[in-house]
Structure formats: C-alpha cells, structure tokens
Coordinates of C-alpha atoms and ligand atoms in Angstrom, one line a residue:
R1 CA 0.0 0.0 0.0
F2 CA 3.0 2.3 0.2
V3 CA 3.7 2.1 -3.5
N4 CA 0.9 3.2 -5.7
T5 CA 0.6 2.5 -9.4
E6 CA 1.2 6.2 -10.2
L7 CA 4.6 6.1 -8.5
A8 CA 5.7 2.7 -9.9
E9 CA 5.1 1.4 -13.4
R10 CA 4.2 -1.9 -11.7
R11 CA 3.8 -2.9 -8.1
N12 CA 5.9 -5.9 -8.3
L13 CA 8.1 -7.9 -5.9
I14 CA 11.0 -9.2 -7.9
L15 CA 12.2 -12.7 -7.0
N16 CA 15.9 -12.1 -7.5
N17 CA 17.9 -15.2 -6.9
P18 CA 20.2 -14.5 -3.9
V19 CA 23.4 -16.0 -5.3
P20 CA 26.5 -13.8 -4.9
G21 CA 26.7 -11.1 -7.5
N22 CA 23.1 -11.5 -8.8
F23 CA 20.9 -8.4 -8.6
Y24 CA 17.9 -9.3 -10.8
P25 CA 17.3 -12.6 -12.5
T26 CA 15.5 -15.5 -10.9
V27 CA 17.3 -17.9 -13.3
T28 CA 19.7 -17.0 -16.1
T29 CA 17.2 -16.0 -18.8
L30 CA 14.1 -15.4 -16.8
V31 CA 12.8 -13.2 -13.9
S32 CA 9.6 -13.8 -11.9
A33 CA 7.8 -11.3 -9.7
Y34 CA 4.6 -11.1 -7.6
Q35 CA 2.4 -8.3 -8.7
M36 CA -0.6 -6.7 -7.0
V37 CA -3.3 -4.3 -8.3
K38 CA -5.6 -3.0 -5.7
A39 CA -9.4 -2.7 -6.1
G40 CA -10.2 0.2 -8.5
E41 CA -6.6 0.7 -9.5
V42 CA -5.1 0.5 -13.0
A43 CA -1.5 -0.4 -14.0
R44 CA -1.0 1.7 -17.1
S45 CA -0.7 0.3 -20.5
H46 CA 2.7 -0.1 -22.1
R47 CA 4.6 -2.4 -24.4
H48 CA 8.1 -3.8 -24.4
T49 CA 10.2 -6.2 -26.4
A50 CA 10.5 -8.6 -23.4
N51 CA 8.0 -11.5 -23.5
A52 CA 5.8 -11.9 -20.5
L53 CA 3.2 -14.2 -18.9
R54 CA 1.2 -14.3 -15.7
F55 CA -0.2 -16.9 -13.4
V56 CA -3.2 -15.6 -11.5
A57 CA -3.0 -16.2 -7.8
Q58 CA -6.0 -14.3 -6.5
A59 CA -8.6 -12.3 -8.4
E60 CA -12.3 -11.6 -8.2
P61 CA -14.6 -11.0 -11.2
G62 CA -13.8 -7.6 -12.7
M63 CA -10.0 -8.2 -12.7
F64 CA -8.7 -7.7 -16.3
T65 CA -5.5 -7.6 -18.2
V66 CA -6.0 -5.5 -21.3
V67 CA -3.9 -7.0 -24.2
D68 CA -3.9 -5.3 -27.6
G69 CA -7.2 -3.5 -27.0
K70 CA -9.2 -6.4 -25.4
K71 CA -10.1 -7.0 -21.8
I72 CA -9.0 -10.5 -20.8
P73 CA -10.6 -11.8 -17.6
M74 CA -8.0 -12.9 -14.9
E75 CA -9.5 -15.8 -13.0
P76 CA -7.6 -17.7 -10.3
S77 CA -5.0 -20.1 -11.8
D78 CA -5.4 -18.8 -15.4
V79 CA -2.2 -18.2 -17.4
L80 CA -2.1 -15.1 -19.6
L81 CA 0.4 -14.2 -22.3
T82 CA 1.7 -10.8 -23.3
P83 CA 4.2 -11.4 -26.2
N84 CA 6.9 -9.1 -27.5
W85 CA 5.5 -5.6 -28.3
A86 CA 1.9 -6.4 -27.3
W87 CA 0.2 -3.5 -25.5
H88 CA -0.8 -4.5 -22.0
G89 CA -2.2 -2.8 -18.9
H90 CA -4.1 -4.2 -15.9
A91 CA -7.5 -2.9 -14.7
N92 CA -9.0 -4.0 -11.4
E93 CA -12.7 -3.3 -11.6
S94 CA -13.4 -5.8 -8.7
K95 CA -13.7 -5.1 -5.0
A96 CA -10.6 -7.0 -3.9
S97 CA -6.9 -6.8 -4.6
G98 CA -5.7 -8.9 -7.5
Y99 CA -2.4 -10.9 -7.2
W100 CA -0.5 -12.8 -9.8
I101 CA 3.0 -14.0 -10.7
D102 CA 4.8 -12.4 -13.7
F103 CA 7.4 -14.3 -15.6
L104 CA 9.5 -12.4 -18.2
D105 CA 12.6 -13.0 -20.4
V106 CA 14.0 -9.6 -19.3
P107 CA 17.4 -11.0 -18.3
L108 CA 17.8 -12.4 -21.8
T109 CA 16.6 -9.2 -23.4
H110 CA 19.0 -7.1 -21.3
L111 CA 21.9 -9.4 -22.2
L112 CA 21.3 -9.3 -25.9
G113 CA 20.5 -5.6 -26.0
P114 CA 17.1 -5.2 -27.8
M115 CA 15.2 -3.8 -24.8
F116 CA 12.6 -1.3 -26.1
F117 CA 9.7 0.2 -24.1
E118 CA 6.8 2.6 -24.9
H119 CA 3.9 4.0 -22.9
H120 CA 0.4 3.9 -24.4
E121 CA -1.1 7.4 -25.0
E122 CA -4.1 6.3 -22.9
M123 CA -3.7 5.4 -19.3
V124 CA -5.2 1.9 -20.0
E125 CA -6.4 1.1 -23.5
H126 CA -10.1 2.0 -23.5
T127 CA -12.3 -0.9 -24.8
D128 CA -15.6 -2.6 -24.2
I129 CA -14.4 -5.9 -25.8
I130 CA -14.2 -8.7 -23.2
A131 CA -12.3 -11.7 -24.7
P132 CA -12.4 -14.7 -22.3
D133 CA -11.5 -16.9 -25.3
S134 CA -8.4 -14.9 -26.3
P135 CA -5.5 -17.0 -27.5
A136 CA -3.5 -15.1 -24.9
R137 CA -5.5 -16.8 -22.1
F138 CA -5.2 -20.4 -20.9
A139 CA -8.2 -20.8 -18.6
F140 CA -7.5 -23.2 -15.7
S141 CA -10.7 -25.1 -16.3
E142 CA -9.5 -25.9 -19.9
T143 CA -6.1 -27.0 -18.6
V144 CA -7.7 -29.3 -16.1
R145 CA -9.9 -30.8 -18.8
R146 CA -7.0 -31.3 -21.2
L147 CA -5.0 -33.1 -18.4
A148 CA -8.0 -35.3 -17.6
E149 CA -7.9 -36.5 -21.2
A150 CA -4.1 -36.9 -21.4
S151 CA -2.4 -40.3 -20.7
N152 CA 0.0 -41.0 -17.9
I153 CA 3.7 -40.6 -18.7
T154 CA 4.5 -42.6 -15.5
P155 CA 2.0 -43.8 -12.9
G156 CA 0.2 -40.7 -11.6
H157 CA 2.1 -38.2 -13.8
R158 CA 0.5 -36.4 -16.7
E159 CA 1.8 -33.4 -18.6
I160 CA 0.7 -31.0 -21.3
A161 CA 2.1 -27.9 -23.0
L162 CA 0.3 -24.6 -23.1
G163 CA 1.0 -23.1 -26.5
D164 CA 3.4 -24.5 -29.1
P165 CA 5.5 -22.8 -27.7
A166 CA 3.6 -20.2 -25.6
L167 CA 6.1 -17.5 -26.4
T168 CA 9.1 -17.3 -28.8
T169 CA 11.6 -17.8 -25.9
I170 CA 9.4 -19.5 -23.3
A171 CA 7.7 -22.9 -23.0
L172 CA 4.9 -23.6 -20.6
N173 CA 4.2 -27.1 -19.3
V174 CA 1.6 -28.1 -16.8
V175 CA 2.3 -31.3 -14.8
R176 CA -0.5 -33.1 -12.9
L177 CA 0.6 -35.4 -10.1
E178 CA -1.7 -37.7 -8.2
K179 CA -1.2 -37.8 -4.5
G180 CA 2.1 -39.6 -3.7
A181 CA 3.2 -39.6 -7.4
S182 CA 6.4 -38.0 -8.5
F183 CA 8.3 -36.7 -11.6
S184 CA 11.8 -35.7 -12.2
M185 CA 13.9 -33.6 -14.6
E186 CA 17.5 -34.6 -15.2
P187 CA 20.1 -31.8 -15.0
S188 CA 20.2 -29.9 -18.3
T189 CA 21.0 -26.6 -19.8
L190 CA 17.4 -25.4 -19.3
S191 CA 16.5 -22.6 -17.0
C192 CA 13.2 -23.4 -15.2
I193 CA 10.9 -21.7 -12.8
Y194 CA 8.0 -23.5 -11.2
T195 CA 4.8 -22.5 -9.5
V196 CA 2.2 -24.6 -7.8
M197 CA -1.1 -24.0 -9.6
Q198 CA -3.1 -26.2 -7.2
G199 CA -2.4 -28.6 -4.3
R200 CA 0.8 -29.2 -2.3
A201 CA 4.1 -30.8 -3.3
E202 CA 7.6 -31.3 -2.1
A203 CA 10.3 -30.0 -4.5
T204 CA 13.8 -31.3 -4.3
I205 CA 16.2 -29.1 -6.3
D206 CA 19.8 -30.3 -6.3
G207 CA 19.1 -32.4 -3.2
V208 CA 17.5 -29.6 -1.2
T209 CA 13.8 -30.2 -0.3
F210 CA 11.2 -27.4 -0.1
N211 CA 7.5 -27.6 0.7
A212 CA 5.5 -25.8 -2.0
S213 CA 1.9 -24.8 -2.0
R214 CA -0.3 -22.8 -4.3
A215 CA 1.4 -19.7 -5.9
D216 CA 4.8 -20.5 -4.3
V217 CA 7.7 -20.1 -6.7
I218 CA 10.6 -22.6 -7.0
A219 CA 13.6 -21.7 -9.1
A220 CA 15.4 -24.6 -10.9
P221 CA 18.4 -23.0 -12.6
S222 CA 20.3 -24.9 -15.4
S223 CA 22.3 -28.0 -14.3
T224 CA 20.0 -28.6 -11.3
S225 CA 18.3 -31.9 -10.7
Q226 CA 14.6 -31.6 -10.1
L227 CA 12.3 -34.0 -8.3
W228 CA 8.7 -33.3 -7.4
R229 CA 6.5 -35.4 -5.2
A230 CA 2.8 -34.6 -4.6
E231 CA 1.6 -34.4 -1.0
E232 CA -1.9 -34.2 -2.5
E233 CA -3.1 -34.1 -6.1
C234 CA -1.4 -31.1 -7.6
Y235 CA -0.9 -29.1 -10.7
L236 CA 2.5 -27.5 -11.4
L237 CA 3.4 -24.9 -14.0
R238 CA 6.9 -25.1 -15.4
V239 CA 8.2 -22.0 -17.2
S240 CA 11.4 -22.6 -19.1
D241 CA 13.6 -21.3 -21.9
E242 CA 13.2 -24.5 -23.8
P243 CA 12.3 -23.0 -27.3
L244 CA 15.3 -20.7 -27.0
M245 CA 17.7 -23.5 -26.1
R246 CA 16.3 -25.8 -28.8
F247 CA 16.6 -23.1 -31.5
L248 CA 20.2 -22.4 -30.5
G249 CA 21.0 -26.2 -30.5
W250 CA 22.0 -25.9 -26.8
L251 CA 19.4 -28.1 -25.2
R252 CA 21.4 -31.0 -23.7
P253 CA 21.8 -33.0 -20.5
I254 CA 24.5 -32.0 -18.1
E255 CA 26.3 -35.2 -16.9
G256 CA 27.9 -35.3 -13.5
A257 CA 25.8 -32.5 -12.0
R258 CA 24.5 -33.3 -8.6
Ligands
GTQ301 O1 2.9 -6.3 -15.7 O2 3.6 -5.3 -17.5 O3 6.8 -7.9 -13.2 O4 6.2 -4.8 -17.6 C1 7.7 -6.6 -14.9 C2 7.6 -5.8 -16.0 C3 5.4 -6.9 -14.8 C4 3.8 -5.9 -16.4 C5 6.6 -7.2 -14.3 C6 6.3 -5.6 -16.5 C7 5.2 -6.1 -15.9
FE2_302 FE1 4.8 -5.0 -19.0

C-alpha cells in the first residue's frame, strides 16, 4: 500500500535469486515477480520487447489484463500471455486486490541488448471488448480438462504444454501429479521456474527439499536436478527457456551434475 501505481510502473516484488553477484534474474534467462493491483486501480498500458506471462494467484470477477485492446478476464489459476511488443495494462474493476506472478525474459533481453519500451497514449487502453476466449488466455478449467484426457507418462504423472510454444523464448508445461506420485527432470541446460497451480508438493532441487503450496515459486536453474512429489493431487506450472535453447542447439543433458 506504500507504493501506488502512479509512483511505480508496476507494483511488483521481484524474485531475484540471492546468489552472490546477482541483482535481478530468478534464473539465467528469466525473472519472476509477484504483482498486486488494488481494487479500483489500474496499472497503465505499455509495451516492451521482453515477452511476459502471468499466473493468477488471487482475483475476483472484474480483474482484467488488457492486451492489444481487449479485456481478458483474470481468473484464479489462469495463465495469460503478453508477447513481445503487445500493448498491456491491468485494470482492477473488482472489490478485492488482484495478485499474480509475472514471468518475463527480461534478463535475456538485457543481455542481448534489444530492450525497447513505450507507454500507451491512454492510461489503460479503452475498450468494451471482453475476450475470455483470447488465444492469450489459458483458462485453468480448460487446462484441467486437457489433463484429464491426457495419458500417464509414468503412474500418476501427466503433462501438457500450453502453446506451441507459448512465447518465442518461453515454453509452458503443466504437470499433474496424483497424491504420492512424483516426476523428475534430469540436469540440463534449461533454466526453469515452477509455481504450484493447485495442491501441495515437495520439490527437491539439487538435493534440497522445499514444501511448496499454491502460488509459491521454486527456481530450478540450469544444471540442477529436479524431483517433485505430490503431497496431495497437484498441478505444477513449469516456465522454461526450452524454445530458445532448442533453437540455439544448446538443449542438452549435463552429466555429472548433482
Ligand atoms: O505487468 O507489465 O513484473 O512490464 C515486470 C515488468 C510486470 C507488467 C513485471 C512488466 C510487468
Ligand atoms: Fe509490462
């Protein structure tokens, strides 16, 4: 409440990885942040070359992200895309604060140099178009339905992709684990960030175990081993730089990592 949206472009809490010498990224190519827009507030429209997506943690009807002139409803556990150079602002027409987790490829954009940014001439793009079926929205109900129809990869473990890929540099995968089931990722060159969409799980990253519940963020930098075990039925969102690493020919296992 001390930082309003007139003072700050976005009211976000950046999840910078506290390794020595790191001042911004969550993992090498990606940053994540919690963002809040209070009831009646707007976060003004802008566009930038960095690709972004959001996972909605808490929102009531009337919470919208406005992408390229359309109001997209933000419902709990939805995933919303704002690709490179798409106009976007957030308008909270509900009576409660809206909270979500942003994921962006800003560290990559900074490293390579092509960071461009513009404000929209309007505060938030004015529009009466509400687009719940926008290709920029992955409604949680649809994600749950698709997973119910998917087949098991291993007992109790199903997985789908959102988008193909979701963004030029970012792949999104949703993993569903039944209670007691687990899944693992071998150490590789991928940079990953996870959040729990629903349920509770135990994440073991390079041998260190964390309890994770809804809307917690777990960073799994490149070369880490990743093991997830469900304490109850759970849905995990994995955000990774897989399309980028594949394009560059650099997606490979890392042998001998922990
Ligand atoms: O909501 O547009 O966490 O531009 C960082 C940069 C969110 C946003 C962030 C952004 C946004
Ligand atoms: Fe933005």
